[in-house]
PDB file of C-alpha atoms in Angstrom:
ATOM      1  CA  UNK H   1      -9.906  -3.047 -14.823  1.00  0.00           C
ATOM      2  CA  UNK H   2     -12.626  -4.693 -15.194  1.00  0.00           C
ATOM      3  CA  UNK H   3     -11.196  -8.495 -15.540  1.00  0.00           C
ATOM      4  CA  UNK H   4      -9.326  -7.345 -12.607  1.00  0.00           C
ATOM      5  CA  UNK H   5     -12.484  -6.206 -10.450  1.00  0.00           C
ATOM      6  CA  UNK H   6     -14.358  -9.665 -11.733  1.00  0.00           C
ATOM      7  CA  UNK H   7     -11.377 -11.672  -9.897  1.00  0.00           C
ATOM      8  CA  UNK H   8     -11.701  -9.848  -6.571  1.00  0.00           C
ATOM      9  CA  UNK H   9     -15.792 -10.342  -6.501  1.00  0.00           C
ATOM     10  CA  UNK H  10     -15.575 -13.803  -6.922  1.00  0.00           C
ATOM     11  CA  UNK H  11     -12.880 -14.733  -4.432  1.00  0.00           C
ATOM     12  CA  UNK H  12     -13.536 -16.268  -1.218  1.00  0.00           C
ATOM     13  CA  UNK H  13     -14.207 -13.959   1.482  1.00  0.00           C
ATOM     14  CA  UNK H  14     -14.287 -15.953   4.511  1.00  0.00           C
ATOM     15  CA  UNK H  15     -10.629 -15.922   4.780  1.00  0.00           C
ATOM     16  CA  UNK H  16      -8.861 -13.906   7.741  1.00  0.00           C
ATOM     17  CA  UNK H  17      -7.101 -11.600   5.888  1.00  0.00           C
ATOM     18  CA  UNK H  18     -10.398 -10.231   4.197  1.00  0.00           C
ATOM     19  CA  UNK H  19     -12.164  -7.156   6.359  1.00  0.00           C
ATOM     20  CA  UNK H  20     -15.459  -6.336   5.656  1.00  0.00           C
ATOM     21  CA  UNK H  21     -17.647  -3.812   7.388  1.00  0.00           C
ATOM     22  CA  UNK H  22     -20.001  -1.174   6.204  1.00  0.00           C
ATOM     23  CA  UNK H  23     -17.361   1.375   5.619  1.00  0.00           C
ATOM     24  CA  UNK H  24     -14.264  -0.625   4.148  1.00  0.00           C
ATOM     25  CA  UNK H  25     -13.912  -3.880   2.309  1.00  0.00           C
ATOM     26  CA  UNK H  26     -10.071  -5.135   2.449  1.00  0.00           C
ATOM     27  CA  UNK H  27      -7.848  -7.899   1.110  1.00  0.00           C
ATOM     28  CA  UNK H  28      -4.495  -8.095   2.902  1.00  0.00           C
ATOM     29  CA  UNK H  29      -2.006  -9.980   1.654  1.00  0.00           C
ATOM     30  CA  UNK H  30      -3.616  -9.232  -2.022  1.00  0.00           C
ATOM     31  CA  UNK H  31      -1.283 -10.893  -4.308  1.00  0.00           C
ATOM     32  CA  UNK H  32      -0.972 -13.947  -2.361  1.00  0.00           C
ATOM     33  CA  UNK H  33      -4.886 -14.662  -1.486  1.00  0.00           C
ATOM     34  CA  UNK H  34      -5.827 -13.969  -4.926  1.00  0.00           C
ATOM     35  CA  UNK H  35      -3.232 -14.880  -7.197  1.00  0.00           C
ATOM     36  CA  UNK H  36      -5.544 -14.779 -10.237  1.00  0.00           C
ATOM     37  CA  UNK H  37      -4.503 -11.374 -10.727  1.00  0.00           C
ATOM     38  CA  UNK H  38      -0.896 -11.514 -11.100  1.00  0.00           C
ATOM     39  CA  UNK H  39      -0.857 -11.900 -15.017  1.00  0.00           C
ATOM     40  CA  UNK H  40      -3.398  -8.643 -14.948  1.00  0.00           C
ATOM     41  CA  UNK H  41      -1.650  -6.169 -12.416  1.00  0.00           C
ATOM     42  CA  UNK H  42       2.112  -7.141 -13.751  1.00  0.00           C
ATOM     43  CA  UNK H  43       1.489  -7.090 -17.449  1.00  0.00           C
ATOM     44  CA  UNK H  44       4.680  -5.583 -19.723  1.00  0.00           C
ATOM     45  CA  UNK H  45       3.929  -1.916 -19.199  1.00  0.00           C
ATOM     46  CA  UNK H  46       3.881  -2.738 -15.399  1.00  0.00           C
ATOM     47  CA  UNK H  47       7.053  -4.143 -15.118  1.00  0.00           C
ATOM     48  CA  UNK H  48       8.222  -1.550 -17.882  1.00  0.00           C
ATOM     49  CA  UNK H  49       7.393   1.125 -15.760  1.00  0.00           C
ATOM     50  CA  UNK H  50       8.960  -0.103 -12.479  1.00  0.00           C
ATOM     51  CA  UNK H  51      12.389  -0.964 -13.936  1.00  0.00           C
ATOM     52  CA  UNK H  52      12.393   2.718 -16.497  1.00  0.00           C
ATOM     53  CA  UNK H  53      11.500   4.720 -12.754  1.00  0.00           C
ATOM     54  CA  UNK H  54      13.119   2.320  -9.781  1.00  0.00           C
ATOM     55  CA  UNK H  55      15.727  -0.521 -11.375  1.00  0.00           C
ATOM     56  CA  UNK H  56      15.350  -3.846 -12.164  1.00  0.00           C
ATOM     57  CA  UNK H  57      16.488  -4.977  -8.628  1.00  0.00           C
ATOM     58  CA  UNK H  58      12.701  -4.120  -6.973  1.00  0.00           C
ATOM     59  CA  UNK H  59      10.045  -6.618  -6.145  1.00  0.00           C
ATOM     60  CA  UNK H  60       6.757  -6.454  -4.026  1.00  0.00           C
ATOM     61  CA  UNK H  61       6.775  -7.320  -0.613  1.00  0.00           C
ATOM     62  CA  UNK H  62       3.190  -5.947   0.662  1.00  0.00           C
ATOM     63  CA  UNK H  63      -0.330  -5.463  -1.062  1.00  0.00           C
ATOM     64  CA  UNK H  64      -3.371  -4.524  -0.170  1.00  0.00           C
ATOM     65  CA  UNK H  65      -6.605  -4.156  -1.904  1.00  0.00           C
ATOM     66  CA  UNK H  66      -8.804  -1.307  -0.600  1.00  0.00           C
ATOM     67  CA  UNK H  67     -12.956  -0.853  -1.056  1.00  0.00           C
ATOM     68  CA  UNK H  68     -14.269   2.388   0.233  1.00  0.00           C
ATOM     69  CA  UNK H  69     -17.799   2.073  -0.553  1.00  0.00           C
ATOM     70  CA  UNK H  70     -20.275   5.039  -1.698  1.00  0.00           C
ATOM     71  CA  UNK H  71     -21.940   5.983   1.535  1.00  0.00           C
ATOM     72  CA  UNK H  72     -18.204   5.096   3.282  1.00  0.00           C
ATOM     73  CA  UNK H  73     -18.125   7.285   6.993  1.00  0.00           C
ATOM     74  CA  UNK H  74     -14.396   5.640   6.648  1.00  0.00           C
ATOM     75  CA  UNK H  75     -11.577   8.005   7.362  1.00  0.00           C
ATOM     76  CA  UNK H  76      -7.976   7.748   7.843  1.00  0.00           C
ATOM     77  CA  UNK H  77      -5.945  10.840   9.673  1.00  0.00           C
ATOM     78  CA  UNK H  78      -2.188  11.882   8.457  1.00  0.00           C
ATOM     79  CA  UNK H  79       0.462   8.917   9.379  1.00  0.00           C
ATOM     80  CA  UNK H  80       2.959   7.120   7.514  1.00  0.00           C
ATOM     81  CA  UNK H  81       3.747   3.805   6.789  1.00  0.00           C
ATOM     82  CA  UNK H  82       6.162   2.622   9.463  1.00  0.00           C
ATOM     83  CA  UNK H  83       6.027  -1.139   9.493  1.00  0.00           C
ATOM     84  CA  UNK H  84       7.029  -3.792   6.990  1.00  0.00           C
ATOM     85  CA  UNK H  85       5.293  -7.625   6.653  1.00  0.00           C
ATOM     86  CA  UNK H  86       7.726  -9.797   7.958  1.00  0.00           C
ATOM     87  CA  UNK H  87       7.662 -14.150   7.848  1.00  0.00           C
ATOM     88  CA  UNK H  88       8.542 -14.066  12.020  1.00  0.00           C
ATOM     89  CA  UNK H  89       9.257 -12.371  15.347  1.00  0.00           C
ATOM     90  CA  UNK H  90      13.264 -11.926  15.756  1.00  0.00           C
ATOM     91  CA  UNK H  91      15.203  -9.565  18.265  1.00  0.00           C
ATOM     92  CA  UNK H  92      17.388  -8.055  15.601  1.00  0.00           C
ATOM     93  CA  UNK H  93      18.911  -4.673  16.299  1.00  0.00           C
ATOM     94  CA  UNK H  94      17.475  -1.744  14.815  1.00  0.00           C
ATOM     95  CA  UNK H  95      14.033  -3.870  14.057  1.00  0.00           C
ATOM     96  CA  UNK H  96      10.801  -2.694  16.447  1.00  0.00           C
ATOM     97  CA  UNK H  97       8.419  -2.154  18.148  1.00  0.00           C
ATOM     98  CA  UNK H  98       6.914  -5.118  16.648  1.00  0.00           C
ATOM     99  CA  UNK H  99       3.013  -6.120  16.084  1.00  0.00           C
ATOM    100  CA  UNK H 100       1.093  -9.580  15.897  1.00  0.00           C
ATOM    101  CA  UNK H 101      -2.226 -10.000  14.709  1.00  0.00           C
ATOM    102  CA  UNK H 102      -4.056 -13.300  13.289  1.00  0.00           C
ATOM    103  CA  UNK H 103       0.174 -15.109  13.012  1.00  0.00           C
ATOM    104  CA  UNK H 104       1.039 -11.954  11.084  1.00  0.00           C
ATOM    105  CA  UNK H 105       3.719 -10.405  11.925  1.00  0.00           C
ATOM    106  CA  UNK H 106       5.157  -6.703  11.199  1.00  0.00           C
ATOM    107  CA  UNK H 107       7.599  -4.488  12.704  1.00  0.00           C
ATOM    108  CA  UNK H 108       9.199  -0.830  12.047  1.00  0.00           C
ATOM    109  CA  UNK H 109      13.021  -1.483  10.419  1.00  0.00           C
ATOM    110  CA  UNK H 110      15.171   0.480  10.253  1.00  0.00           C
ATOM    111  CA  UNK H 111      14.786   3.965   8.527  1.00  0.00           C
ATOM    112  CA  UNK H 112      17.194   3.260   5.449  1.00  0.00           C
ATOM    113  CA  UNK H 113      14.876   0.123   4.472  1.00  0.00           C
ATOM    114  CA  UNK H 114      11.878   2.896   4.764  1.00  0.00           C
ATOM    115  CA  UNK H 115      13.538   5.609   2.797  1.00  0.00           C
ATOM    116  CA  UNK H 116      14.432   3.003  -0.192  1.00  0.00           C
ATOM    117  CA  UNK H 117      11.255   1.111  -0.550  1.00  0.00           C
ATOM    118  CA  UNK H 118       8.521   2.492  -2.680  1.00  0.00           C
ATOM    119  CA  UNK H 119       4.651   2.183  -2.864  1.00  0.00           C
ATOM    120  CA  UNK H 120       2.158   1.546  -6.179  1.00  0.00           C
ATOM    121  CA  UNK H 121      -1.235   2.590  -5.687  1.00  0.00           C
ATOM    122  CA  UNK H 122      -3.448   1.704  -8.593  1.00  0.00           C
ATOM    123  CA  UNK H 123      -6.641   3.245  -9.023  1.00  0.00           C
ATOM    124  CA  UNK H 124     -10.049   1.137 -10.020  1.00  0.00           C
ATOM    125  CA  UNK H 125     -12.044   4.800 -10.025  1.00  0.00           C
ATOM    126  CA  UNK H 126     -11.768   7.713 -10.618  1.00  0.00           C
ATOM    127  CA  UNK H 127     -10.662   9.436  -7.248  1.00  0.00           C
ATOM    128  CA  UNK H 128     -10.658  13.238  -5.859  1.00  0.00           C
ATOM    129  CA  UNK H 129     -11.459  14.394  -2.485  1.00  0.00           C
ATOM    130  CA  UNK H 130     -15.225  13.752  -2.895  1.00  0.00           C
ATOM    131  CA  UNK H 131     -14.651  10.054  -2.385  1.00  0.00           C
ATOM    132  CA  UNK H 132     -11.437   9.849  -0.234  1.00  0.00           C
ATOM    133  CA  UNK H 133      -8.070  10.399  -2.601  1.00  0.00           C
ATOM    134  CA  UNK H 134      -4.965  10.553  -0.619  1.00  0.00           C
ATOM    135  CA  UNK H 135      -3.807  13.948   0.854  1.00  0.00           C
ATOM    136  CA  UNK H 136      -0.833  14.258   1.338  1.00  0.00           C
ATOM    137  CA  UNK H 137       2.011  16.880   2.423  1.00  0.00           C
ATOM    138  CA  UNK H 138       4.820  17.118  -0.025  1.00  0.00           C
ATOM    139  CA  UNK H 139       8.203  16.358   0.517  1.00  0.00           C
ATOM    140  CA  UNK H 140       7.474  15.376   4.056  1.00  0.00           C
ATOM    141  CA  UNK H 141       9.345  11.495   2.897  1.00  0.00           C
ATOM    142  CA  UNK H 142      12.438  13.152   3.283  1.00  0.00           C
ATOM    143  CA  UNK H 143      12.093  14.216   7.269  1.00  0.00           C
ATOM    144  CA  UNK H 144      12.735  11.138   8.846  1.00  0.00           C
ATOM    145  CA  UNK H 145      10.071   9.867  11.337  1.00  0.00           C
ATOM    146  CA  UNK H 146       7.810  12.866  11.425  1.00  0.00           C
ATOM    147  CA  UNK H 147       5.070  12.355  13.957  1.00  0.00           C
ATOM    148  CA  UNK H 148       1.773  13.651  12.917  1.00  0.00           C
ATOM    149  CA  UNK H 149       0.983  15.659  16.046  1.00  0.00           C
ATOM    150  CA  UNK H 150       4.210  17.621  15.385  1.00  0.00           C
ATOM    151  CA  UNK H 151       3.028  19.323  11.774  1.00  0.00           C
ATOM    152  CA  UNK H 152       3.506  22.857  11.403  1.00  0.00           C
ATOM    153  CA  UNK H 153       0.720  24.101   9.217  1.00  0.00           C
ATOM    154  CA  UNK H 154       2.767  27.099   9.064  1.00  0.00           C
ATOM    155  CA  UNK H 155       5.384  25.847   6.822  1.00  0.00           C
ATOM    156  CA  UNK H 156       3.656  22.669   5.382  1.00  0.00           C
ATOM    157  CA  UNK H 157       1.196  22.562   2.633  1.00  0.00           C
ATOM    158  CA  UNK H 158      -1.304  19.905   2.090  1.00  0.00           C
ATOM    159  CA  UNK H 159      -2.325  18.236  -1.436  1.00  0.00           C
ATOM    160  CA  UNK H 160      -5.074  15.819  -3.132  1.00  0.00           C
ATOM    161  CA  UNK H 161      -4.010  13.350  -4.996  1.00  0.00           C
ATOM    162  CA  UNK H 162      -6.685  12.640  -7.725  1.00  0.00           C
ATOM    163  CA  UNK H 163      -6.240   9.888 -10.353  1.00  0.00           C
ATOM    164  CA  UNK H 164      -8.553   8.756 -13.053  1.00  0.00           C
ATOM    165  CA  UNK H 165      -9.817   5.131 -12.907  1.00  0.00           C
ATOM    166  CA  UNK H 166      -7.185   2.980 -14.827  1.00  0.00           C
ATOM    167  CA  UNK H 167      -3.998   5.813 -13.600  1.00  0.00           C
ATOM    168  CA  UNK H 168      -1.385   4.833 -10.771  1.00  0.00           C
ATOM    169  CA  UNK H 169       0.524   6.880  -7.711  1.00  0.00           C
ATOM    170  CA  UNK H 170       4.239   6.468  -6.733  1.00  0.00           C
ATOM    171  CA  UNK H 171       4.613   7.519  -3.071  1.00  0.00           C
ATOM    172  CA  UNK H 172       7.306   6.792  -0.622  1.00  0.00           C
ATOM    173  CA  UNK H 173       6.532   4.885   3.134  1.00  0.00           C
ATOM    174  CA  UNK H 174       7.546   7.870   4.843  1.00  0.00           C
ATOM    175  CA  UNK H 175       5.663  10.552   3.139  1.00  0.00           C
ATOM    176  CA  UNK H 176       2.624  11.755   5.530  1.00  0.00           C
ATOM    177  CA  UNK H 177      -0.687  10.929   3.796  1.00  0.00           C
ATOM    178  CA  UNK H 178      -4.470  10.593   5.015  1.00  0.00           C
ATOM    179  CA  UNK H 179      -7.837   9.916   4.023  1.00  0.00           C
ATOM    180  CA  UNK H 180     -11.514  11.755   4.172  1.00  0.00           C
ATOM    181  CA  UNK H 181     -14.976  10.539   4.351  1.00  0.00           C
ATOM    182  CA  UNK H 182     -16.777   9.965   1.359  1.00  0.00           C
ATOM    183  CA  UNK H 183     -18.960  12.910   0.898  1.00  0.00           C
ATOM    184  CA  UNK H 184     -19.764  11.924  -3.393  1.00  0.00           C
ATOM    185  CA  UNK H 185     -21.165   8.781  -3.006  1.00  0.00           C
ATOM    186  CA  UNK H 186     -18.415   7.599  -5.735  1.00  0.00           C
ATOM    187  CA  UNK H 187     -16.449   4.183  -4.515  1.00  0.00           C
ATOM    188  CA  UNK H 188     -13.033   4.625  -3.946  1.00  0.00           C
ATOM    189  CA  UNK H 189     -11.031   0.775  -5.103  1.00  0.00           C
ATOM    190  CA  UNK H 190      -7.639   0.951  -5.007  1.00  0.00           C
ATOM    191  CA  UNK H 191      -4.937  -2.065  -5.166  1.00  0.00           C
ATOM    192  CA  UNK H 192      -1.670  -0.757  -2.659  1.00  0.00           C
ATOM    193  CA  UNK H 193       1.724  -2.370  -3.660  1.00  0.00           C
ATOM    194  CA  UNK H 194       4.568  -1.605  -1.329  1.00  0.00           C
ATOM    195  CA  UNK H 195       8.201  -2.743  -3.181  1.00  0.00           C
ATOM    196  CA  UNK H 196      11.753  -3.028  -1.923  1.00  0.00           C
ATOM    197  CA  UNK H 197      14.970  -4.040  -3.055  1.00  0.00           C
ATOM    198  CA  UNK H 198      16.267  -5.109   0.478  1.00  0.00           C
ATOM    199  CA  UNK H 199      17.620  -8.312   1.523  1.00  0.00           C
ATOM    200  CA  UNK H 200      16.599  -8.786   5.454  1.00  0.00           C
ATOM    201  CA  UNK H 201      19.239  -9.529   7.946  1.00  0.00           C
ATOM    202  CA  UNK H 202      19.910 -12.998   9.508  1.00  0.00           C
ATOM    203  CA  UNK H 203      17.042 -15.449   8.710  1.00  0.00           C
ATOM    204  CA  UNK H 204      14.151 -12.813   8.706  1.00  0.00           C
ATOM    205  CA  UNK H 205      11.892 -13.070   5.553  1.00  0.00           C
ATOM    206  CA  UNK H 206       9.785 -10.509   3.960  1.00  0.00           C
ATOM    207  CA  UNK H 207       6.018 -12.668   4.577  1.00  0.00           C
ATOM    208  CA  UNK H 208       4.710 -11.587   0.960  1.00  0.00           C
ATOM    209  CA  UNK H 209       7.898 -11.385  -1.207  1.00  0.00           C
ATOM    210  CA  UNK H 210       7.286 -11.873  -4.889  1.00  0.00           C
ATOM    211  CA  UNK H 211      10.234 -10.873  -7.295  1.00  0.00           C
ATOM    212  CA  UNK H 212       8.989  -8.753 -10.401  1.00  0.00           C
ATOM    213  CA  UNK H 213      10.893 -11.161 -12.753  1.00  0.00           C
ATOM    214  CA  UNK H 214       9.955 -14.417 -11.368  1.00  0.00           C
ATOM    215  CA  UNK H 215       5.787 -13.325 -12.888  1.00  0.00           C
ATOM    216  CA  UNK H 216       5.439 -14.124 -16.201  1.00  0.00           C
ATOM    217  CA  UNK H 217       3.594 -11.998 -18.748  1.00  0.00           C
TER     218      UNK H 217
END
């Protein structure tokens, strides 16, 4: 962890795709802007544990690195992840709506690509609901698009995800999850890998594609 923590503090900041406010330091497009930590994050026991749990046929195609800092008023209310990283803007049935920000581009797929891909989240600290673990409500990956606004307490139940420093998550796209303040004055650091196994129709590209067997050990 540590190694891993050295890389991201000495990496150049200034790029776009780093965010950095009072409340949230972020890296998008992890993997690609700081490459240096490839050989750490997809060691054996990695890649072990992705093939024993998913297949061989997975590889990442999103990553984010999150920094929730100790005094962190940062929150993030119950949604799920709807939209994929894509290389270009296509009119391809079943793909959209469909969102541009600094020449990146990302759009909602269709709901099969959702349902199969998968998510990594690896914890840098220990996390609990003090300083902002995930809550989520279980099982709620298997309803389809389920708007947030449209939760019925009455039947769902709501649960905090808490990992030691060092431990990982599995979660699915489609499974509701949110955020609280930090209220411990703990940091929360957390590296998000999103994975599929989907080839994209016609000539569209996933933007951050990297195949788990092309990174050596």
């Amino acid at each position: 962890m540590e190694a891993l923590l050295q890389i991201i503090e000495n990496s150049n900041t200034t790029k776009p795709t780093f965010r950095k406010t009072n409340d949230l330091f972020a890296i998008r497009q992890f993997l690609k802007e700081v490459p240096e930590i490839l050989v750490i994050i997809f060691n054996k026991q990695f890649k072990f544990l992705i093939n024993s749990v998913f297949g061989e046929k997975y590889f990442a195609v999103k990553s984010i690195y999150f920094d929730k800092p100790e005094d962190s008023n940062w929150f993030v209310a119950y949604h799920q992840d709807l939209t994929i990283s894509v290389d270009k803007k296509m009119e391809i049935d079943g793909f959209g709506p469909w969102t541009v920000k600094h020449q990146q581009f990302a759009v909602q797929p269709p709901l099969s690509i959702l349902e199969d891909n998968f998510t990594i989240r690896i914890h840098l600290d220990d996390t609990d609901e003090g300083n902002g673990a995930l809550k989520v409500i279980p099982k709620s990956h298997q309803k389809g698009i389920y708007r947030p606004e449209t939760i019925d307490w009455s039947i769902e139940t709501e649960c905090i995800c808490s990992v030691k420093k060092g431990g990982i998550m599995f979660m699915k796209p489609l499974l509701l999850h949110a955020s609280n303040r930090t209220t411990n004055q703990r940091k929360r650091r957390v590296v998000h890998i999103e994975f599929s196994r989907i080839t994209l129709p016609e000539s569209l590209q996933w933007s951050e594609a990297l195949r788990n067997d092309l990174i050596s050990d």
